[in-house]
PDB file of N, CA, C and O in Angstrom:
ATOM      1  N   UNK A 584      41.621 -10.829   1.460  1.00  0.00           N
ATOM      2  CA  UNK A 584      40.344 -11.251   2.007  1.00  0.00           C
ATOM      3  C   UNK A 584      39.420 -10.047   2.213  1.00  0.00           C
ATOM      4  O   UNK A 584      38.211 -10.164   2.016  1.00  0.00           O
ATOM      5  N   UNK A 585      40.073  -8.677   2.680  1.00  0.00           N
ATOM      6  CA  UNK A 585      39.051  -7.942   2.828  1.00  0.00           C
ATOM      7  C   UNK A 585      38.433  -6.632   1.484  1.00  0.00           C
ATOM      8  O   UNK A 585      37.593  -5.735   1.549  1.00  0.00           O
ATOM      9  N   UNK A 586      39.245  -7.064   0.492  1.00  0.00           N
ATOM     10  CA  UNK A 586      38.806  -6.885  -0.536  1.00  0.00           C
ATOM     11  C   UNK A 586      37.682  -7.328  -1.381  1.00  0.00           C
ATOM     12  O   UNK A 586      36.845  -6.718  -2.046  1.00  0.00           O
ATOM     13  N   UNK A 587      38.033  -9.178  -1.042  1.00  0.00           N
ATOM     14  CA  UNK A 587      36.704  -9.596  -1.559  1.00  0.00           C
ATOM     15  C   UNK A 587      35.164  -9.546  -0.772  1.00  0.00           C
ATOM     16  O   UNK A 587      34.078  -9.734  -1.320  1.00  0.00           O
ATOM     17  N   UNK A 588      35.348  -9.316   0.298  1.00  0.00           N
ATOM     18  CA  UNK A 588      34.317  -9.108   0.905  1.00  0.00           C
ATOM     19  C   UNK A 588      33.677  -7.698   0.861  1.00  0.00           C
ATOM     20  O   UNK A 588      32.486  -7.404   0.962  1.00  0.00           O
ATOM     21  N   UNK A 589      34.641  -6.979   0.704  1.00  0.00           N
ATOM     22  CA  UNK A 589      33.903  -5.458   0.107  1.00  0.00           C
ATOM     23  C   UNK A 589      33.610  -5.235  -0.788  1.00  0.00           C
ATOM     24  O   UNK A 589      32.892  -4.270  -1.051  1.00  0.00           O
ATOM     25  N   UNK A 590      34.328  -6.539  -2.102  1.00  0.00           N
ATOM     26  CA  UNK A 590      33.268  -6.218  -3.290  1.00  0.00           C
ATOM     27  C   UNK A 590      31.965  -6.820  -3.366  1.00  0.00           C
ATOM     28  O   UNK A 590      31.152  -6.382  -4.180  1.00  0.00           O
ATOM     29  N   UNK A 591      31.596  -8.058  -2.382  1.00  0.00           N
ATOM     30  CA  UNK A 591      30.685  -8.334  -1.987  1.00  0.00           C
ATOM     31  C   UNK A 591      29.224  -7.042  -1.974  1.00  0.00           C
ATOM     32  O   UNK A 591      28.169  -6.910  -2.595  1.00  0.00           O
ATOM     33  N   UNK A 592      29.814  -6.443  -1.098  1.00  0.00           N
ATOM     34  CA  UNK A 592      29.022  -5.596  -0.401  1.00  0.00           C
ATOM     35  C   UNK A 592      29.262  -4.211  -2.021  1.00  0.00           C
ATOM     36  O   UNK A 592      28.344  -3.392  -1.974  1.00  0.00           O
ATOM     37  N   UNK A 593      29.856  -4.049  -2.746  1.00  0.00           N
ATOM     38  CA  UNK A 593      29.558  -2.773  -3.444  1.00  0.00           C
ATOM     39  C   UNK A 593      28.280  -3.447  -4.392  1.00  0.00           C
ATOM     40  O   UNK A 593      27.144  -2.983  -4.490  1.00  0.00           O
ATOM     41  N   UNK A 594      28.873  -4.801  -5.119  1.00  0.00           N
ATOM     42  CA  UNK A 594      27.811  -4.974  -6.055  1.00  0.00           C
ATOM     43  C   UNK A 594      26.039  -4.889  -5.281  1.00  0.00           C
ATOM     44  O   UNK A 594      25.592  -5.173  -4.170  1.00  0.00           O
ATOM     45  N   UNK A 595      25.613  -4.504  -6.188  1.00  0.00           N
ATOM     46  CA  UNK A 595      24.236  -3.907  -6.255  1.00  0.00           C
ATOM     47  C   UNK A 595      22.998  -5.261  -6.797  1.00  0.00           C
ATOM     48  O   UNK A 595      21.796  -5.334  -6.539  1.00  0.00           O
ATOM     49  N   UNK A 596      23.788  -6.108  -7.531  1.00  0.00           N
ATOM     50  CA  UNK A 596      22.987  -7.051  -7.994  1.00  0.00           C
ATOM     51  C   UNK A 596      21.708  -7.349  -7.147  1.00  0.00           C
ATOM     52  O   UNK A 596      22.017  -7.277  -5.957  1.00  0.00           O
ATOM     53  N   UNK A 597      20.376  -7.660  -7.315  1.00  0.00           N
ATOM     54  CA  UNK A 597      19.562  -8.054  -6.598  1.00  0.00           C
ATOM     55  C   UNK A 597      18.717  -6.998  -5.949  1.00  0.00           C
ATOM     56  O   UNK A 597      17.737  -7.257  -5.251  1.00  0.00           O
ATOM     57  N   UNK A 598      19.246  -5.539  -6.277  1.00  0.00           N
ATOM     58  CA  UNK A 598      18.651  -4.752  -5.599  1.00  0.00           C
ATOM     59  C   UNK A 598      17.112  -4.578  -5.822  1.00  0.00           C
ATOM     60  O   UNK A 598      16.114  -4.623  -5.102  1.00  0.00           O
ATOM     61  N   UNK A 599      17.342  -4.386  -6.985  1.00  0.00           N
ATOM     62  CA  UNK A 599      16.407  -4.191  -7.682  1.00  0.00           C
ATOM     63  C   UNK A 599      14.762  -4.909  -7.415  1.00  0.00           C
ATOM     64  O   UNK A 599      13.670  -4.352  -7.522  1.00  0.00           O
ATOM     65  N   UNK A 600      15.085  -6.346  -7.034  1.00  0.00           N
ATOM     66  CA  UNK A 600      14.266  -7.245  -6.857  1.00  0.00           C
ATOM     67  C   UNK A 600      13.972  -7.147  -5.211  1.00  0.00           C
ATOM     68  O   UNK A 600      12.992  -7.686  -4.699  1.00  0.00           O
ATOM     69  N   UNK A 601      14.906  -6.427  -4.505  1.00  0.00           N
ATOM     70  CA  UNK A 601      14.177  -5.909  -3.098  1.00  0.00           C
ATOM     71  C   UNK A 601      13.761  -5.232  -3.152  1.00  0.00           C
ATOM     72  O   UNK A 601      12.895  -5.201  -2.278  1.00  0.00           O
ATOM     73  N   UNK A 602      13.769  -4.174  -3.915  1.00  0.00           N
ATOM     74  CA  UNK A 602      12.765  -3.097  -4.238  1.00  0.00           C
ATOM     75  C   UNK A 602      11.202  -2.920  -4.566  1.00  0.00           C
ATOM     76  O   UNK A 602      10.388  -2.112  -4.120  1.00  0.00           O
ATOM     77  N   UNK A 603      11.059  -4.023  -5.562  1.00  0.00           N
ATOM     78  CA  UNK A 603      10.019  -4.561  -5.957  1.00  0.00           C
ATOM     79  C   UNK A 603       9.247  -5.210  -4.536  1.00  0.00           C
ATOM     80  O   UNK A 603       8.333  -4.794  -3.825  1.00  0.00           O
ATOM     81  N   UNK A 604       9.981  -6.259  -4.519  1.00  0.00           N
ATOM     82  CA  UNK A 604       9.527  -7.021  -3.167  1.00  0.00           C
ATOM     83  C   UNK A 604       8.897  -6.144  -2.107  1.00  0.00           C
ATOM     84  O   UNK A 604       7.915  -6.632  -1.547  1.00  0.00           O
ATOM     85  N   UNK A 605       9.404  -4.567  -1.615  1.00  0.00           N
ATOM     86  CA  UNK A 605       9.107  -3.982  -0.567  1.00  0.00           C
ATOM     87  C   UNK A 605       7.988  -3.096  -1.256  1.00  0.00           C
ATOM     88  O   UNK A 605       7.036  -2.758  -0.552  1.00  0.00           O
ATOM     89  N   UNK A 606       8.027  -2.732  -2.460  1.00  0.00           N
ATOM     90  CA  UNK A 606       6.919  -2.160  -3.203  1.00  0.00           C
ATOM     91  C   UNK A 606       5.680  -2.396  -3.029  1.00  0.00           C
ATOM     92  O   UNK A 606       4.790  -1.640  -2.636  1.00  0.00           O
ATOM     93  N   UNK A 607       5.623  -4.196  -3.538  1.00  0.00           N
ATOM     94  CA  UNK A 607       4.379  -4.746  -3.675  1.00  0.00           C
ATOM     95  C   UNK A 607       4.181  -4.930  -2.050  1.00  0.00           C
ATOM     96  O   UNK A 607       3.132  -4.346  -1.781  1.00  0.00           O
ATOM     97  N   UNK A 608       4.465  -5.214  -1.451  1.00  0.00           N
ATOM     98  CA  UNK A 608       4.355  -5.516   0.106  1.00  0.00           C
ATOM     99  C   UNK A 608       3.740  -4.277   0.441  1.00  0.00           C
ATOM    100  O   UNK A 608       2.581  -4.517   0.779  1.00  0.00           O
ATOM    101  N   UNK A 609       3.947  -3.284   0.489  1.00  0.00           N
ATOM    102  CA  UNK A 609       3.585  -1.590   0.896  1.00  0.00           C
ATOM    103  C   UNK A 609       2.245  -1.626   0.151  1.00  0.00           C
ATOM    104  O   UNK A 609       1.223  -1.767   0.821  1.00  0.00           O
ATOM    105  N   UNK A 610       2.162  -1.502  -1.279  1.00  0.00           N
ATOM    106  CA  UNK A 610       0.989  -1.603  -1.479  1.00  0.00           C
ATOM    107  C   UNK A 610       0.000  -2.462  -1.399  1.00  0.00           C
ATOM    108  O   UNK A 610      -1.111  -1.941  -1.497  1.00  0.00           O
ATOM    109  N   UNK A 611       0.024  -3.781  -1.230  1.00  0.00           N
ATOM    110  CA  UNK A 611      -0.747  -4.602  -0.996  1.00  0.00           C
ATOM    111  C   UNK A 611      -0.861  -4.394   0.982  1.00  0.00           C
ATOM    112  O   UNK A 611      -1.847  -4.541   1.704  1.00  0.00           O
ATOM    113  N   UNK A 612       0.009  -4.161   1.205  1.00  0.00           N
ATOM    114  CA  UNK A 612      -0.592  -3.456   2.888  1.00  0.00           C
ATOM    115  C   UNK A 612      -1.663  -1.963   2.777  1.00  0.00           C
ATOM    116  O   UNK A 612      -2.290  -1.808   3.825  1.00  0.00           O
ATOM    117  N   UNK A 613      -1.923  -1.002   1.825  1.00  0.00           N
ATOM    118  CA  UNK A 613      -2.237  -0.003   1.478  1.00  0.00           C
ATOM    119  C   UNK A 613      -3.694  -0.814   0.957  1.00  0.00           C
ATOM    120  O   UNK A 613      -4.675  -0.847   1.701  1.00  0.00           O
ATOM    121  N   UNK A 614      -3.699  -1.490  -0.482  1.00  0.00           N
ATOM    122  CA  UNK A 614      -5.209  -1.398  -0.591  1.00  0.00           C
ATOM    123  C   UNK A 614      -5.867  -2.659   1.331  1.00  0.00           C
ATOM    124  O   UNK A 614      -6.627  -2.119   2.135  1.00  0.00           O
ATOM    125  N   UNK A 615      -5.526  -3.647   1.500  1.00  0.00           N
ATOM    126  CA  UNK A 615      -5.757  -4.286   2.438  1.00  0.00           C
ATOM    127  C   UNK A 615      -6.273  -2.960   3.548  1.00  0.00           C
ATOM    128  O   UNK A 615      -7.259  -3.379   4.154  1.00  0.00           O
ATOM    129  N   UNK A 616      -6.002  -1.834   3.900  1.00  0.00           N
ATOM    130  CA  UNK A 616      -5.992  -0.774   5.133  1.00  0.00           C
ATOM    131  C   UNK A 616      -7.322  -0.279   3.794  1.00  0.00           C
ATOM    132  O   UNK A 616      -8.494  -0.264   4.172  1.00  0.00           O
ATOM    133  N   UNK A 617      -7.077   0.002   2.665  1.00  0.00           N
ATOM    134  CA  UNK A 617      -8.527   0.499   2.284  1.00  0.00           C
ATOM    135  C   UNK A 617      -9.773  -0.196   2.016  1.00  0.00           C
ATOM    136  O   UNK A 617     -10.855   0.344   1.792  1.00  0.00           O
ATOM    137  N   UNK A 618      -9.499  -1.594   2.064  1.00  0.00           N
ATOM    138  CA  UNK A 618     -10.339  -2.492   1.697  1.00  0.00           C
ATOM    139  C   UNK A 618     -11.148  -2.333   3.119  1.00  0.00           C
ATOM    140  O   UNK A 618     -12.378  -2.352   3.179  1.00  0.00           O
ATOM    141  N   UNK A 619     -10.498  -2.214   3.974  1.00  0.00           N
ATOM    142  CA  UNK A 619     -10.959  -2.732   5.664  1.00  0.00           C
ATOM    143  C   UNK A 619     -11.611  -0.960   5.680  1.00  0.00           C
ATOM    144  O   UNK A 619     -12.760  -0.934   6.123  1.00  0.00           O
ATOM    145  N   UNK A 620     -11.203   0.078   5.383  1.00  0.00           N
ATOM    146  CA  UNK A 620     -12.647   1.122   5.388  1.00  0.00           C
ATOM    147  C   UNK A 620     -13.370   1.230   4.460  1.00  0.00           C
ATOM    148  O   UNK A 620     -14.238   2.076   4.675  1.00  0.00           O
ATOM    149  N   UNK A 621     -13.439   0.723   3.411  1.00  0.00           N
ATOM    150  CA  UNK A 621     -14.204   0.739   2.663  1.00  0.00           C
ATOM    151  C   UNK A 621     -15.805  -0.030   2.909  1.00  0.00           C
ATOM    152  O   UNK A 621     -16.973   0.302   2.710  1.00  0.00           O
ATOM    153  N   UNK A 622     -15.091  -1.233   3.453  1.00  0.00           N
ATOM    154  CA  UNK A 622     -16.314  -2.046   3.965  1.00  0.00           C
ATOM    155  C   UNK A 622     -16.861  -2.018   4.961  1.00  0.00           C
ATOM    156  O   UNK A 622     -17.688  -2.865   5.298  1.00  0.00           O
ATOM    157  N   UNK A 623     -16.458  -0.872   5.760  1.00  0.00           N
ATOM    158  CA  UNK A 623     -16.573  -0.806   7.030  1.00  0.00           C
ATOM    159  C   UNK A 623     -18.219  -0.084   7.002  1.00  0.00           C
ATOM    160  O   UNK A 623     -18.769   0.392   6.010  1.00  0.00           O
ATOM    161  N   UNK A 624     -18.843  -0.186   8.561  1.00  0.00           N
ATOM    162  CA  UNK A 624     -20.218   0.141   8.566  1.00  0.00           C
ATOM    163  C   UNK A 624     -20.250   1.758   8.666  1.00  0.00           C
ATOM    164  O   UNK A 624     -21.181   2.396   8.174  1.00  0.00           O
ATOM    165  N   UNK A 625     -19.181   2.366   9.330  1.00  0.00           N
ATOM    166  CA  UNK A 625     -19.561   3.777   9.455  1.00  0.00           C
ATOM    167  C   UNK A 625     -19.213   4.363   7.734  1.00  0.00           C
ATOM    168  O   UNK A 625     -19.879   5.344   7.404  1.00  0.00           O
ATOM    169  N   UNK A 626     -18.474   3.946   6.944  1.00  0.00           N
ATOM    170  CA  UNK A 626     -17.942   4.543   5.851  1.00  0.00           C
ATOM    171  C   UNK A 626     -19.066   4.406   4.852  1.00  0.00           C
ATOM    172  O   UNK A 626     -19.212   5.370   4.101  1.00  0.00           O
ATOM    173  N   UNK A 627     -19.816   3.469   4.720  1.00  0.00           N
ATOM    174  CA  UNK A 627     -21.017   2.628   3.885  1.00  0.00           C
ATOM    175  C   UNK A 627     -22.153   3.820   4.781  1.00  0.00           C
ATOM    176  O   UNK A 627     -23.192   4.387   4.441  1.00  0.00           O
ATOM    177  N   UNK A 628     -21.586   3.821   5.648  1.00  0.00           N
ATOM    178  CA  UNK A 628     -23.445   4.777   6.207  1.00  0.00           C
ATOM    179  C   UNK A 628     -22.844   6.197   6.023  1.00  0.00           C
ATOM    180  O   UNK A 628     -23.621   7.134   6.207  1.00  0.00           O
ATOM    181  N   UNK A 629     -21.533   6.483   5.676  1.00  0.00           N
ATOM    182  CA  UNK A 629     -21.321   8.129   5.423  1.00  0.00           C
ATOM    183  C   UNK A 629     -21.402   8.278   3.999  1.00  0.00           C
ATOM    184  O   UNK A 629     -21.786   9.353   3.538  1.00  0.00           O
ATOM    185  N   UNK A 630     -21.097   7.362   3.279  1.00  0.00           N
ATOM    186  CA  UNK A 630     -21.538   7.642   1.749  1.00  0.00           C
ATOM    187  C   UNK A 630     -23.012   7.538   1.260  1.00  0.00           C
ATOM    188  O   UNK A 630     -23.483   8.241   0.366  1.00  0.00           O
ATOM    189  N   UNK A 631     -23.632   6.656   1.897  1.00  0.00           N
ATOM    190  CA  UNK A 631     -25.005   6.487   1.893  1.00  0.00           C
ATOM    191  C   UNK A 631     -25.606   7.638   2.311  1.00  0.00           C
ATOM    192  O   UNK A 631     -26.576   7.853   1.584  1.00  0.00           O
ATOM    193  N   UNK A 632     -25.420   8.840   3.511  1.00  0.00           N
ATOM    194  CA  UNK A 632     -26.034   9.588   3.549  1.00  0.00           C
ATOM    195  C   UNK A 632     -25.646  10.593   3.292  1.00  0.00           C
ATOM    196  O   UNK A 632     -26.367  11.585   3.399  1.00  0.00           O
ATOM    197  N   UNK A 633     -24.095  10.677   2.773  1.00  0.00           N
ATOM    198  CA  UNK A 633     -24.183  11.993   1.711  1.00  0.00           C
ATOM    199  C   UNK A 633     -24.584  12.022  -0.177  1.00  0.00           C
ATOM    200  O   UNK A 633     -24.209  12.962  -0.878  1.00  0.00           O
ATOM    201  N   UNK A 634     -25.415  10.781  -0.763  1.00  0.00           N
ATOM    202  CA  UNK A 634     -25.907  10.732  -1.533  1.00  0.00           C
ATOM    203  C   UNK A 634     -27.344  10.716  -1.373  1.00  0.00           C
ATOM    204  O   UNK A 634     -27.964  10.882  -2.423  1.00  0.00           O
ATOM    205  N   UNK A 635     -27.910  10.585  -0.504  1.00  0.00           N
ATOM    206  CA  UNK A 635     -28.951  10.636   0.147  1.00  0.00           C
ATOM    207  C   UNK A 635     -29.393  12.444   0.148  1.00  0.00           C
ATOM    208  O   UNK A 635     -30.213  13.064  -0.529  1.00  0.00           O
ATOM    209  N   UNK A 636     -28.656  12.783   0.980  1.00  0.00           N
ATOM    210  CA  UNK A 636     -28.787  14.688   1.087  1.00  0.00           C
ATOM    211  C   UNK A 636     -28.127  15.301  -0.289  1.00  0.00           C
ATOM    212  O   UNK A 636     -28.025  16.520  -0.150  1.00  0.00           O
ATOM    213  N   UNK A 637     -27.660  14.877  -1.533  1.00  0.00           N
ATOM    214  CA  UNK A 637     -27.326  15.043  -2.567  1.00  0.00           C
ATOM    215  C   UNK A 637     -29.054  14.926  -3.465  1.00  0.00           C
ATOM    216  O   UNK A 637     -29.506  15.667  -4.339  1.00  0.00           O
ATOM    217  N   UNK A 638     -29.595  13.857  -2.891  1.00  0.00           N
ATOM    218  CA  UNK A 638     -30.839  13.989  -4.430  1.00  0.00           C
ATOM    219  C   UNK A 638     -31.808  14.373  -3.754  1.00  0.00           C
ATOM    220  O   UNK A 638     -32.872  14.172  -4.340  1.00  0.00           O
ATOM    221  N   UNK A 639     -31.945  15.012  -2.408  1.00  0.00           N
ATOM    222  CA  UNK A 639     -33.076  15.174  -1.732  1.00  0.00           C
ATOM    223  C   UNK A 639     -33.220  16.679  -2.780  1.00  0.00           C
ATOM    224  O   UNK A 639     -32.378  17.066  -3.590  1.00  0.00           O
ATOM    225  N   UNK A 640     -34.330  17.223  -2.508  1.00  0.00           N
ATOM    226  CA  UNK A 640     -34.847  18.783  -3.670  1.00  0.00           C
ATOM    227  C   UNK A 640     -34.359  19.412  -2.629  1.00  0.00           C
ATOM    228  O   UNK A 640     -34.338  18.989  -1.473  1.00  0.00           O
ATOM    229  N   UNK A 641     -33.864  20.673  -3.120  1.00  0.00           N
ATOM    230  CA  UNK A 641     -33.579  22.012  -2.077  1.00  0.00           C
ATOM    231  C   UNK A 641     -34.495  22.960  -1.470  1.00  0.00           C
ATOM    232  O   UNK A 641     -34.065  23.856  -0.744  1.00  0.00           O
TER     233      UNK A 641
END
């Protein structure tokens, strides 16, 4: 009995597909955290005014 239950536990099968699973989860938590500064009002008014002081003449 405690053989088969430890081969249970060596095979690896399936790993693979938790891997993935925790992958896409991480990154889809990653763009979601950039989506939310991207749209945000201070980030839109810091790019706005460093293109702003970019075409002004020197």
């Amino acid at each position: 009995m405690t053989t088969r239950r430890s081969h249970l536990f060596l095979d690896d099968e399936g790993a693979v597909t938790v891997e993935y699973a925790m992958l896409f989860f991480l990154v889809g938590a990653l763009i979601g955290t950039v989506y939310l500064v991207v749209t945000s009002d201070w980030f839109q008014d810091l790019v706005s005014d460093l293109i702003r002081d970019a075409m002004q003449e020197p």
